[in-house]
PDB file of C-alpha atoms in Angstrom:
ATOM      1  CA  MET A 150       9.377 -14.244  -2.793  1.00 83.00           C
ATOM      2  CA  ILE A 151       5.828 -13.305  -3.456  1.00 94.00           C
ATOM      3  CA  PHE A 152       5.050 -12.957   0.232  1.00 96.00           C
ATOM      4  CA  ALA A 153       8.315 -11.141   0.648  1.00 97.00           C
ATOM      5  CA  ARG A 154       6.975  -8.444  -2.094  1.00 97.00           C
ATOM      6  CA  ARG A 155       3.744  -8.209  -0.286  1.00 98.00           C
ATOM      7  CA  VAL A 156       4.352  -7.858   3.156  1.00 98.00           C
ATOM      8  CA  PHE A 157       7.641  -5.313   2.071  1.00 98.00           C
ATOM      9  CA  LEU A 158       5.336  -3.220  -0.131  1.00 98.00           C
ATOM     10  CA  ILE A 159       2.132  -3.375   2.382  1.00 98.00           C
ATOM     11  CA  ALA A 160       4.533  -2.486   5.135  1.00 98.00           C
ATOM     12  CA  ALA A 161       6.072   0.599   3.017  1.00 98.00           C
ATOM     13  CA  ILE A 162       2.460   1.987   1.933  1.00 98.00           C
ATOM     14  CA  TYR A 163       1.126   1.215   5.636  1.00 98.00           C
ATOM     15  CA  GLY A 164       4.079   3.449   6.841  1.00 98.00           C
ATOM     16  CA  VAL A 165       3.807   6.392   4.380  1.00 98.00           C
ATOM     17  CA  LEU A 166      -0.043   6.625   5.116  1.00 98.00           C
ATOM     18  CA  VAL A 167       1.082   6.464   9.021  1.00 97.00           C
ATOM     19  CA  LEU A 168       3.650   8.590   8.424  1.00 97.00           C
ATOM     20  CA  VAL A 169       3.409  12.054   6.653  1.00 98.00           C
ATOM     21  CA  PRO A 170       0.484  13.017   7.945  1.00 97.00           C
ATOM     22  CA  GLN A 171       2.186  13.413  11.626  1.00 96.00           C
ATOM     23  CA  TYR A 172       4.295  16.130   9.906  1.00 96.00           C
ATOM     24  CA  PHE A 173       1.555  18.613  10.228  1.00 96.00           C
ATOM     25  CA  MET A 174      -0.003  17.322  13.483  1.00 96.00           C
ATOM     26  CA  GLU A 175       3.010  18.469  16.130  1.00 94.00           C
ATOM     27  CA  GLU A 176       0.277  20.917  18.093  1.00 94.00           C
ATOM     28  CA  ARG A 177      -2.360  18.127  17.922  1.00 93.00           C
ATOM     29  CA  VAL A 178      -0.262  15.341  19.538  1.00 91.00           C
ATOM     30  CA  GLY A 179       0.567  17.731  22.281  1.00 89.00           C
ATOM     31  CA  ARG A 180      -2.752  18.638  22.915  1.00 91.00           C
ATOM     32  CA  GLU A 181      -4.025  15.023  22.583  1.00 89.00           C
ATOM     33  CA  PHE A 182      -1.362  13.531  24.382  1.00 86.00           C
ATOM     34  CA  PRO A 183       0.390  15.990  26.939  1.00 86.00           C
ATOM     35  CA  PRO A 184       2.842  17.438  27.620  1.00 89.00           C
ATOM     36  CA  ALA A 185       3.049  19.788  24.621  1.00 91.00           C
ATOM     37  CA  ILE A 186       6.519  18.328  22.408  1.00 93.00           C
ATOM     38  CA  THR A 187       9.347  20.510  23.452  1.00 93.00           C
ATOM     39  CA  HIS A 188      11.983  18.962  21.423  1.00 94.00           C
ATOM     40  CA  PRO A 189      10.567  19.113  18.179  1.00 95.00           C
ATOM     41  CA  GLU A 190      13.559  17.907  16.405  1.00 96.00           C
ATOM     42  CA  HIS A 191      13.177  14.728  17.855  1.00 95.00           C
ATOM     43  CA  PHE A 192       9.377  14.656  16.569  1.00 95.00           C
ATOM     44  CA  TYR A 193      10.549  15.188  13.231  1.00 97.00           C
ATOM     45  CA  GLY A 194      13.781  13.257  13.374  1.00 97.00           C
ATOM     46  CA  PHE A 195      11.933  10.337  14.238  1.00 95.00           C
ATOM     47  CA  ILE A 196       8.819  11.008  11.620  1.00 97.00           C
ATOM     48  CA  GLY A 197      12.095  11.386   8.878  1.00 97.00           C
ATOM     49  CA  VAL A 198      14.279   8.678   9.559  1.00 97.00           C
ATOM     50  CA  ALA A 199      11.030   6.342  10.093  1.00 97.00           C
ATOM     51  CA  LEU A 200      10.037   7.582   6.867  1.00 98.00           C
ATOM     52  CA  ALA A 201      13.460   6.682   5.285  1.00 98.00           C
ATOM     53  CA  TRP A 202      13.273   3.044   6.318  1.00 98.00           C
ATOM     54  CA  GLN A 203       9.854   2.925   4.122  1.00 98.00           C
ATOM     55  CA  ALA A 204      12.045   4.031   1.562  1.00 98.00           C
ATOM     56  CA  LEU A 205      14.171   0.977   2.498  1.00 98.00           C
ATOM     57  CA  PHE A 206      11.033  -1.016   2.447  1.00 98.00           C
ATOM     58  CA  PHE A 207       9.808   0.007  -1.336  1.00 98.00           C
ATOM     59  CA  VAL A 208      13.395  -1.398  -2.403  1.00 97.00           C
ATOM     60  CA  ILE A 209      13.068  -4.885  -0.699  1.00 97.00           C
ATOM     61  CA  ALA A 210       9.892  -4.780  -2.039  1.00 98.00           C
ATOM     62  CA  GLY A 211      10.967  -4.702  -5.417  1.00 96.00           C
ATOM     63  CA  ASP A 212      13.825  -7.501  -5.055  1.00 94.00           C
ATOM     64  CA  PRO A 213      13.907  -9.576  -2.314  1.00 95.00           C
ATOM     65  CA  VAL A 214      16.170 -11.955  -3.338  1.00 91.00           C
ATOM     66  CA  ARG A 215      18.756  -9.213  -3.753  1.00 90.00           C
ATOM     67  CA  TYR A 216      17.781  -7.411  -0.499  1.00 94.00           C
ATOM     68  CA  ARG A 217      17.419 -10.411   1.732  1.00 95.00           C
ATOM     69  CA  PRO A 218      20.126  -9.395   3.930  1.00 93.00           C
ATOM     70  CA  ALA A 219      18.611  -5.840   4.341  1.00 96.00           C
ATOM     71  CA  MET A 220      15.473  -7.317   5.752  1.00 97.00           C
ATOM     72  CA  LEU A 221      17.409  -8.236   9.164  1.00 97.00           C
ATOM     73  CA  PRO A 222      17.740  -4.655  10.085  1.00 97.00           C
ATOM     74  CA  ALA A 223      14.061  -4.205   8.917  1.00 98.00           C
ATOM     75  CA  VAL A 224      12.990  -6.482  11.675  1.00 98.00           C
ATOM     76  CA  VAL A 225      15.533  -4.455  14.201  1.00 98.00           C
ATOM     77  CA  GLU A 226      13.902  -1.557  13.117  1.00 97.00           C
ATOM     78  CA  LYS A 227      10.231  -2.735  14.074  1.00 98.00           C
ATOM     79  CA  LEU A 228      11.295  -4.525  17.053  1.00 98.00           C
ATOM     80  CA  ALA A 229      12.843  -1.409  18.612  1.00 97.00           C
ATOM     81  CA  PHE A 230       9.740   0.808  18.430  1.00 96.00           C
ATOM     82  CA  GLY A 231       7.324  -2.398  19.121  1.00 98.00           C
ATOM     83  CA  GLY A 232       8.715  -3.539  21.730  1.00 98.00           C
ATOM     84  CA  ALA A 233       9.841   0.023  23.724  1.00 98.00           C
ATOM     85  CA  ALA A 234       5.974   0.558  23.170  1.00 98.00           C
ATOM     86  CA  VAL A 235       5.255  -2.253  25.091  1.00 98.00           C
ATOM     87  CA  VAL A 236       7.446  -1.668  27.418  1.00 98.00           C
ATOM     88  CA  LEU A 237       6.254   2.209  28.132  1.00 98.00           C
ATOM     89  CA  TYR A 238       2.600   1.052  27.805  1.00 98.00           C
ATOM     90  CA  LEU A 239       3.072  -1.358  30.652  1.00 98.00           C
ATOM     91  CA  GLN A 240       4.793   0.751  33.166  1.00 98.00           C
ATOM     92  CA  GLY A 241       2.149   3.674  32.135  1.00 96.00           C
ATOM     93  CA  ARG A 242       3.672   6.027  30.232  1.00 95.00           C
ATOM     94  CA  LEU A 243       2.444   5.514  26.821  1.00 94.00           C
ATOM     95  CA  ALA A 244      -1.015   5.625  25.220  1.00 93.00           C
ATOM     96  CA  ALA A 245      -3.226   2.555  24.489  1.00 95.00           C
ATOM     97  CA  ALA A 246      -3.416   4.230  21.054  1.00 92.00           C
ATOM     98  CA  VAL A 247       0.440   4.115  20.703  1.00 94.00           C
ATOM     99  CA  LEU A 248       0.529   0.686  21.883  1.00 97.00           C
ATOM    100  CA  GLY A 249      -1.812  -0.086  18.711  1.00 97.00           C
ATOM    101  CA  ALA A 250       0.815   1.159  16.556  1.00 96.00           C
ATOM    102  CA  GLY A 251       3.737  -0.216  18.376  1.00 98.00           C
ATOM    103  CA  LEU A 252       1.898  -3.762  18.182  1.00 98.00           C
ATOM    104  CA  ILE A 253       1.366  -3.189  14.953  1.00 98.00           C
ATOM    105  CA  ASP A 254       5.348  -2.742  14.304  1.00 98.00           C
ATOM    106  CA  LEU A 255       5.802  -6.535  16.494  1.00 98.00           C
ATOM    107  CA  VAL A 256       3.363  -7.925  13.704  1.00 98.00           C
ATOM    108  CA  LEU A 257       5.384  -6.640  10.997  1.00 98.00           C
ATOM    109  CA  ALA A 258       8.438  -7.825  12.402  1.00 98.00           C
ATOM    110  CA  VAL A 259       7.591 -11.171  12.627  1.00 98.00           C
ATOM    111  CA  LEU A 260       6.246 -10.639   8.854  1.00 98.00           C
ATOM    112  CA  PHE A 261       9.643  -9.452   8.001  1.00 98.00           C
ATOM    113  CA  LEU A 262      11.219 -12.384   9.420  1.00 97.00           C
ATOM    114  CA  ALA A 263       9.167 -14.864   7.544  1.00 97.00           C
ATOM    115  CA  ALA A 264       9.948 -13.036   4.515  1.00 97.00           C
ATOM    116  CA  TYR A 265      13.731 -13.683   5.133  1.00 96.00           C
ATOM    117  CA  ARG A 266      13.640 -17.054   5.628  1.00 95.00           C
ATOM    118  CA  LEU A 267      11.411 -18.022   3.021  1.00 95.00           C
ATOM    119  CA  THR A 268      13.672 -15.551   0.487  1.00 94.00           C
ATOM    120  CA  PRO A 269      16.130 -17.613  -1.178  1.00 88.00           C
ATOM    121  CA  ASP A 270      19.917 -16.600  -0.242  1.00 87.00           C
ATOM    122  CA  LEU A 271      21.458 -16.728  -3.648  1.00 76.00           C
ATOM    123  CA  GLY A 272      24.847 -15.467  -1.787  1.00 67.00           C
ATOM    124  CA  ALA A 273      27.869 -17.810  -2.416  1.00 59.00           C
ATOM    125  CA  PRO A 274      30.547 -17.296   1.195  1.00 61.00           C
ATOM    126  CA  ASP A 275      33.012 -15.325  -0.935  1.00 62.00           C
ATOM    127  CA  GLY A 276      29.996 -12.656  -1.064  1.00 57.00           C
ATOM    128  CA  SER A 277      29.691 -13.225  -5.089  1.00 63.00           C
ATOM    129  CA  LEU A 278      26.399 -14.296  -6.086  1.00 61.00           C
ATOM    130  CA  ASP A 279      25.976 -18.255  -6.208  1.00 65.00           C
ATOM    131  CA  LEU A 280      25.329 -19.359  -9.745  1.00 68.00           C
ATOM    132  CA  ASP A 281      23.622 -22.681  -9.054  1.00 69.00           C
ATOM    133  CA  ALA A 282      21.328 -21.167  -6.254  1.00 66.00           C
ATOM    134  CA  TYR A 283      20.335 -18.720  -8.939  1.00 64.00           C
ATOM    135  CA  ARG A 284      19.846 -21.378 -11.875  1.00 68.00           C
ATOM    136  CA  ARG A 285      17.827 -23.441  -9.515  1.00 65.00           C
ATOM    137  CA  LEU A 286      15.912 -20.578  -8.468  1.00 63.00           C
ATOM    138  CA  ILE A 287      14.923 -19.421 -12.255  1.00 62.00           C
ATOM    139  CA  ASP A 288      14.519 -23.573 -12.734  1.00 61.00           C
ATOM    140  CA  TRP A 289      11.862 -23.652  -9.840  1.00 54.00           C
ATOM    141  CA  HIS A 290      10.251 -19.772 -11.663  1.00 55.00           C
ATOM    142  CA  VAL A 291       9.683 -21.817 -14.999  1.00 52.00           C
ATOM    143  CA  GLU A 292       8.449 -25.690 -14.027  1.00 51.00           C
TER     144      GLU A 292
END
């Protein structure tokens, strides 16, 4: 659980630090990575959705066992951008700097999957809390 807490907390902090400044960089992005942005709703929408994911990463970091099921969609979120970045770069349609961000997302996808595998599943098949699994987790922490 400590691994999952750290991975999701670091990912959330990194994401906020990288994404928030982009709200103020529309003109610069258009200048440094032409052509200029012609659909700002896509640009700002991407940033907003990505920031919403960072909020979920903070929530998962707060209680990885409880929010373990949300880790799998988090993996998909990282693969969506990272995979697209690699494909676009190989097609010559993406700058190397953006590829770097995509590769970071692919590394985070692997770490998120590892966190999912290492975090205990306390759910019973009927969706309720598996009290035996919970007791084993508590006993493991006490020892």
